[in-house]
Each structure stands twice: as C-alpha cells, then as structure tokens.
XYZ file of C-alpha atoms in Angstrom:
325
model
C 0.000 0.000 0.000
C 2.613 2.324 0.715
C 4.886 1.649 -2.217
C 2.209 2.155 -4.926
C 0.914 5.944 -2.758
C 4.356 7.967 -4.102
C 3.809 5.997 -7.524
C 0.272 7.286 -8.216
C 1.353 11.006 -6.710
C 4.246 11.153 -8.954
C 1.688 10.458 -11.563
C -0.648 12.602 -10.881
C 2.603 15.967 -10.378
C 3.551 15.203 -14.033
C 0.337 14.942 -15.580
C 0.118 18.308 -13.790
C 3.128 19.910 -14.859
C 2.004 19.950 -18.334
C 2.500 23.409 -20.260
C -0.004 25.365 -22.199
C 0.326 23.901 -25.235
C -0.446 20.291 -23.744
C -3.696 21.088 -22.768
C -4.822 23.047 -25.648
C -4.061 19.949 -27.317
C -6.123 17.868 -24.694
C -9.210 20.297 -25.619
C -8.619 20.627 -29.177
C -10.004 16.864 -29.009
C -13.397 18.574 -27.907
C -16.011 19.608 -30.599
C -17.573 21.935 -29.029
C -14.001 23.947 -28.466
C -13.033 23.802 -31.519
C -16.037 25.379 -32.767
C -15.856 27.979 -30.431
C -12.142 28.712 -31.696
C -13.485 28.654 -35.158
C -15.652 31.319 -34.528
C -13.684 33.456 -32.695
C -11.491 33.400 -34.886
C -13.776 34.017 -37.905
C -14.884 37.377 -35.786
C -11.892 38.455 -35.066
C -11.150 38.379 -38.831
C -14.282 39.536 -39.502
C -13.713 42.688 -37.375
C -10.365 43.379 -39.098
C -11.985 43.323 -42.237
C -14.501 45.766 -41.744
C -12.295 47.989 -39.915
C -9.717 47.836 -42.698
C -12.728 48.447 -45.739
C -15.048 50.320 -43.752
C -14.394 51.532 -40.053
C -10.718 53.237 -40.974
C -12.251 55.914 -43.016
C -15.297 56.388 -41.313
C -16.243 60.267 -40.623
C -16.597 61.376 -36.993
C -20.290 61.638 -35.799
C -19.641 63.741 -33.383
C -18.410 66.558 -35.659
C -22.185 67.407 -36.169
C -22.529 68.918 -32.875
C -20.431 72.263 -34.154
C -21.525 71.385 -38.074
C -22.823 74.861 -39.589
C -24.278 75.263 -42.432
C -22.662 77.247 -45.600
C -24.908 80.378 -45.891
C -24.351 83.434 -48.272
C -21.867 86.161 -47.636
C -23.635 89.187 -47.527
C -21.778 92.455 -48.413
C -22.976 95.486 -46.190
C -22.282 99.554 -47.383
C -20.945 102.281 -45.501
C -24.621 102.781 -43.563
C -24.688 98.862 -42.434
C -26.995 98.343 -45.189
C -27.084 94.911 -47.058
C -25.535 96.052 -50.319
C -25.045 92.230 -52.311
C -25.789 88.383 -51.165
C -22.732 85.924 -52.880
C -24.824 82.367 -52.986
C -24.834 79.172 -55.000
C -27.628 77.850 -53.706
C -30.851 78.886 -51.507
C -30.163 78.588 -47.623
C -32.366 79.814 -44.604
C -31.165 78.248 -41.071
C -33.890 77.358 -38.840
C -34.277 77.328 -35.096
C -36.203 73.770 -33.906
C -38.875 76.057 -32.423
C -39.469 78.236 -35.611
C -40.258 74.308 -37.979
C -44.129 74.361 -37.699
C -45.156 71.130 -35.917
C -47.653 70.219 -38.935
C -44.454 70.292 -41.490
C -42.091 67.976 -38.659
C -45.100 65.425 -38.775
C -45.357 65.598 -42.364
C -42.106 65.069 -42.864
C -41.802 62.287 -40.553
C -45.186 60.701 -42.262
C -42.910 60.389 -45.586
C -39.861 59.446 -44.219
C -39.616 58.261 -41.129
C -42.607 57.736 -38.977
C -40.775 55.932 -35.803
C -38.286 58.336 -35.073
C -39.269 59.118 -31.783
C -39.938 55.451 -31.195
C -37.535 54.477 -28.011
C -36.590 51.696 -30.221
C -35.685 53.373 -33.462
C -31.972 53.825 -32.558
C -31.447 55.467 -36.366
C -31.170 52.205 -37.810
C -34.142 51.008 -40.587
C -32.904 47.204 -40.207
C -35.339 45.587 -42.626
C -34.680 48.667 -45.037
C -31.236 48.052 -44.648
C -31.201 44.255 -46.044
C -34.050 45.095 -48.255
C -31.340 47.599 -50.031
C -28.417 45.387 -49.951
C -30.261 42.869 -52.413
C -31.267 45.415 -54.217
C -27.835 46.739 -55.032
C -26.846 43.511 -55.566
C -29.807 41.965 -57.816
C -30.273 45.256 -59.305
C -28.484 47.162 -62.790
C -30.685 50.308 -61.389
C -30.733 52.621 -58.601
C -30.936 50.327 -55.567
C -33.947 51.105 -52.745
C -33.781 53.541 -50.467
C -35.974 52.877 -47.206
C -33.200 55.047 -45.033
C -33.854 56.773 -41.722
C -34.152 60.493 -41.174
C -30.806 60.031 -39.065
C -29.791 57.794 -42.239
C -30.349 60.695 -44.726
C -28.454 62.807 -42.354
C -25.700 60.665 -42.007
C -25.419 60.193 -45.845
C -25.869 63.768 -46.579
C -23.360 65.228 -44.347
C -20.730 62.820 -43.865
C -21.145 60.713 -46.912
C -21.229 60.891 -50.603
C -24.251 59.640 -52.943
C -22.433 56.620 -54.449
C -25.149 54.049 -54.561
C -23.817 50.613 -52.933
C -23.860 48.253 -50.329
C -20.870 49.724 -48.129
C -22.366 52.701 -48.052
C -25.161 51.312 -47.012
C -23.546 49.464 -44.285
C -21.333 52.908 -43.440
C -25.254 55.077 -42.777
C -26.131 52.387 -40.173
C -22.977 52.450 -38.307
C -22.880 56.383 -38.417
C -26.612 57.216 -38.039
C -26.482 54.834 -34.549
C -23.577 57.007 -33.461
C -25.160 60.097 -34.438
C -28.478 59.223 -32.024
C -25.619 58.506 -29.590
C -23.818 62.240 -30.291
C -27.564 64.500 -30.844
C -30.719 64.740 -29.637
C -33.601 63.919 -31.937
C -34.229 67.247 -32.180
C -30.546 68.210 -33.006
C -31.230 65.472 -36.079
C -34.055 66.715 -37.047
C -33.021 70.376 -37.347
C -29.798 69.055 -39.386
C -32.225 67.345 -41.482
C -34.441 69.779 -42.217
C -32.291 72.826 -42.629
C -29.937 70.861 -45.224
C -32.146 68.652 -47.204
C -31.743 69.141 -50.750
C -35.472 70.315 -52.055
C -35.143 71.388 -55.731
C -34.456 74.447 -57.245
C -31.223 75.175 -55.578
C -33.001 75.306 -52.287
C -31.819 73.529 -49.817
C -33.407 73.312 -46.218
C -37.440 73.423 -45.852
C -37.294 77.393 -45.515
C -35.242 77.956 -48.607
C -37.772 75.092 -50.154
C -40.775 77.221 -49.111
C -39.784 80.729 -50.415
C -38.808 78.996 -53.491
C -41.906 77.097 -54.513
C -45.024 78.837 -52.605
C -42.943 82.686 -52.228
C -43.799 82.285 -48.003
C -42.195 81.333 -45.063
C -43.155 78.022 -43.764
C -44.927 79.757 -40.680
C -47.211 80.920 -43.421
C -48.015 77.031 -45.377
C -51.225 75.106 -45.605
C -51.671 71.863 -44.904
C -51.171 70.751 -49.054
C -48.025 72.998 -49.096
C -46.332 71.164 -46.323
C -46.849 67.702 -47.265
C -45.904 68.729 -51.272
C -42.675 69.885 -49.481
C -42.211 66.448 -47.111
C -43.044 64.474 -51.173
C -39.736 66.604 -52.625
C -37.144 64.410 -50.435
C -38.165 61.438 -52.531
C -37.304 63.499 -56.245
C -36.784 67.309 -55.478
C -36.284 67.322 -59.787
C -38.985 65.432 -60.588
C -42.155 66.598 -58.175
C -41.035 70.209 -58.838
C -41.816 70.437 -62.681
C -45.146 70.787 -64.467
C -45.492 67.213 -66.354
C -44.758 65.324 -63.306
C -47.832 67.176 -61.729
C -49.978 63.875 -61.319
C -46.914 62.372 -59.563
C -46.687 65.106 -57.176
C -49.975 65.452 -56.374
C -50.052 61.447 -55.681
C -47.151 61.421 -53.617
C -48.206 64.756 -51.768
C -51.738 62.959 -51.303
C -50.441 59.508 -50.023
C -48.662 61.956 -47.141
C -51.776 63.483 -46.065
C -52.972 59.884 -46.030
C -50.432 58.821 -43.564
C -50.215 61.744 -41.347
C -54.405 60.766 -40.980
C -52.961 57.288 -39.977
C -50.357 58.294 -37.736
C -53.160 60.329 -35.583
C -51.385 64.148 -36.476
C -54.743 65.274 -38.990
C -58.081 64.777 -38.965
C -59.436 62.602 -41.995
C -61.686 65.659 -43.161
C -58.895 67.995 -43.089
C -56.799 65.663 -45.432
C -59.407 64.931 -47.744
C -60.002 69.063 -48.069
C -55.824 69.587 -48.446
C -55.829 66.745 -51.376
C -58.676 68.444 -53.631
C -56.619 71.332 -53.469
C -53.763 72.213 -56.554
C -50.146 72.334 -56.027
C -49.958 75.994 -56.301
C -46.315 76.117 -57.152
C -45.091 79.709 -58.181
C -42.989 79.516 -61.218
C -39.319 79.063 -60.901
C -37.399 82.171 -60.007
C -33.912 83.472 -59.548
C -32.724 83.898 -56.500
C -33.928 87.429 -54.881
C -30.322 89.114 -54.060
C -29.632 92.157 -54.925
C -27.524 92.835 -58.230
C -26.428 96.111 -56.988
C -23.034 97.387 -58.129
C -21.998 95.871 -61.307
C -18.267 95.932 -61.841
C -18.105 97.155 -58.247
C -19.932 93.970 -56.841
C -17.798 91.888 -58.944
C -14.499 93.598 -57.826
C -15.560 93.170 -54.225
C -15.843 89.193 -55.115
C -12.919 88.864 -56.949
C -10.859 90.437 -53.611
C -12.948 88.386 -51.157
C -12.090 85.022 -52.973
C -7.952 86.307 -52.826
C -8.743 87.013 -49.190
C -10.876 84.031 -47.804
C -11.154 81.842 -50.610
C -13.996 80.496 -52.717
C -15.317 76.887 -51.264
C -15.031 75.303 -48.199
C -11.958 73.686 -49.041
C -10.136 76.770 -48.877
C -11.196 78.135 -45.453
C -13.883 78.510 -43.141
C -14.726 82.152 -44.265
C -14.896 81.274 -47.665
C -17.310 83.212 -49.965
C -19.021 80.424 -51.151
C -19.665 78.389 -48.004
C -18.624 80.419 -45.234
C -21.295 83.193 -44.735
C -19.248 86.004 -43.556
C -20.823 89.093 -43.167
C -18.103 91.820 -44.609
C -17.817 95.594 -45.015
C -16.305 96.838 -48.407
C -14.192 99.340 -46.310
C-alpha cells in the first residue's frame, strides 16, 4: 500500500506539470471547443476586415454637434446696409422652435414615422437588407428605405455613391449620431440641409422657393408637397410630373391621418386642393453694383477663398458678413 501511494502522486505531479500547449491539445479533441475557436477566430477576422474596408475611413459623428451650415456672404455699405448676397444655392437656417409642428409630422409621415420610437436607434434594419439585395440583384438605382438620421448621415458625412458599403457605413454612423444629438438636433440638421429642388436647400429655402412664403405661413397641401420633394426634389417640382406630385403629396396626407397628427376631413379638403407652385425664379439678391460687386468678389475670394476647401470664411460656403471698407 505504501509503495504504490508515491507511484500514483508522482503520476498525478507530471500529468500536472504539463505546459499550455499540452492542454490546448487535450481540448482541441473537444467539438464543441473547436467550434468555439473557429468562430472566434472568424470574428476576429471579420472585425479586421470591416475595420480595414469600412471603419478606418469612417467620418466622426460627433463633428455634427459644431456642423454649420454654408450660408451666403452678404456684403454690407458704408450705412450697415445689405448692399449684395454671394450664394450658390438657396439657404435659410432654422431654429427647432421656428419648424411648424404640422411640417415635422409631415415630414416624418414620408420618411420616417418611428423616429421618436424608443426603439428606433437610427437604424431602418429591414430597409437596410431590403437595399443590400437590391444593389446587388439590381443594374438600377438600388432602394432607399433610409432613416431620417440615415439621410443625415449620408448627406453630411457621406457621398451619394449608390452601394452596399455605403449602405452598411449610414447604419454604423446614423447609430452614433443618435448617440452624439438629440432627436431634435437630427431633425433640425435634417431639415435645414435637405436638398429640395431648385437650388433650395433646407425646408425654408424650399418654401420661399416654390409657394414665395415662409413656412410659418403654409397650408396643410403645401407642407406635405414639401415632405413628397425628399423622394425626387427634380422630378415633383416640374409641371409634367404634376400627377406624380400630387399622388405622392396625397399619399402623405394619407399617412399623417394614420399616424393620428390630422383629422381625416382635413386631409381629404388639403388633397382636392392644386399644387400651387409659383414659377421658378432666380434667387432674390440684390444685383447692386456691377463691376463694383464683382471687384468686391474677386478680392474676397484672394482674401478668404472660394469653397469650403479653402477656409472657413470662404465666400461660397462660409457666410461672412463683410464691409467693403
């Protein structure tokens, strides 16, 4: 008895003793951790592969939070007076407070009608997929179906090249965006820069330019023809395309009356009613000056630059307010 004990203790040290490698080997033997290594390993790989196509070059969210928009430069006289606007395009920033609730829920009625939903989280997952087969089955323009914080995402940190990575890059950025804003912070990014037709961008600009108002001053069919333009600003805003418009501005109404935000009877009396657009007009700034208004361009663009890409208080996208003195 006593001269097999140290025997089966020795045994039992060096079975011990083994190193790392040993009993990796011993599980190895197991199915169930080999799997388990398998997939790690296939996430891990997975992980380096999006970072590497997608994740490295991904734009910071939380740049919105100081994002401002590129208005006009406006060119004051010796009294303080505006003398000439430099613009490319039709801009009018908007408080939150000033968007009339009626337009908010008509926009939300055409594009996104669970944005306040707890659950939303920016992310349209069924849209997503649904627009990934799409690109991939499709030689067309592949569906759409993204979030308001989706549209953001793609408008101002993204480009408009139609694919799956994309795709993939407004569903990781619109989730940190809900993470960086408040709703409302999206929703005032969204509807200040949306691109509406006629050089207008933003649901001001969008008003002024197709109904001559503000959109304090819009009925019920002006708002929803303005929440149809997302969709095709182009299209919905010319005359033989009328019958489109019209059904796209009516199936709004129709779903603002389902989402509880308009009575049926006040629907029914905003789709009878015409389109009303005012016909297409240049922008109203001044054209003061002449060959003095152009001289004072030609010396701003030497002194600030004309895009964005050459400063901040560039003529064309800055919106400094200067003094020809």
């Amino acid at each position: 008895m006593d001269d097999n004990a140290p025997t089966s203790m020795s045994y039992k040290l060096t079975r011990s003793a083994g190193g790392l490698w040993e009993r990796l080997q011993v599980y190895w033997q197991k199915k169930w951790f080999r799997l388990g290594a398998y997939a790690l390993g296939a996430a891990v790989l997975g992980y380096m592969l999006l970072w590497a196509v997608l994740l490295r070059n991904m734009p910071d969210a939380d740049a919105l939070t100081e994002y401002e928009s590129p208005l006009p430069t406006v060119v004051r006289d010796i009294n303080g007076e505006p003398f000439h606007s430099y613009a490319r395009e039709r801009r009018v920033q908007l408080d939150y407070a000033d968007f009339p609730p009626m337009l908010v829920r008509a926009y939300l009625s055409a594009e996104d009608k669970n944005f306040y939903f707890f659950q939303h989280g920016g992310i349209d997952y069924v849209g997503i997929l649904v627009a990934i087969y799409d690109n991939l089955t499709s030689t067309g323009r592949s569906r759409g179906a993204s979030t308001i914080t989706q549209q953001v995402a793609k408008n101002l940190l993204l480009t408009n090249e139609y694919s799956y990575t994309r795709k993939i890059k407004e569903a990781i950025l619109a989730y940190r965006i809900e993470n960086a804003l408040t709703k409302q912070q999206i929703l005032s990014l969204y509807m200040n820069e949306i691109a509406l037709g006629r050089q207008a961008f933003g649901v001001e600009a969008a008003a002024q330019a197709y109904f001559g108002k503000s959109t304090d001053a819009l009925e019920l069919h002006e708002m929803a023809f303005l929440a149809a333009l997302p969709k095709a600003p182009e299209k919905y805003s010319r005359a033989r395309f009328e019958r489109e418009a019209i059904g796209r501005r009516n199936w709004i109404l129709g779903e603002m009356v389902s989402n509880g935000w308009v009575s049926q009877a006040r629907a029914t009396a905003a789709q009878a009613m015409p389109l009303g657009l005012i016909p297409r007009q240049a922008q109203g700034f001044k054209n003061d000056g002449g060959y003095f208004a152009e001289e004072v361009r030609r010396q701003l663009i030497e002194r600030f630059g004309e895009t964005a890409e050459t400063g901040p208080y560039s003529v064309y996208a800055g919106g400094c307010g200067c003094d020809p003195r």
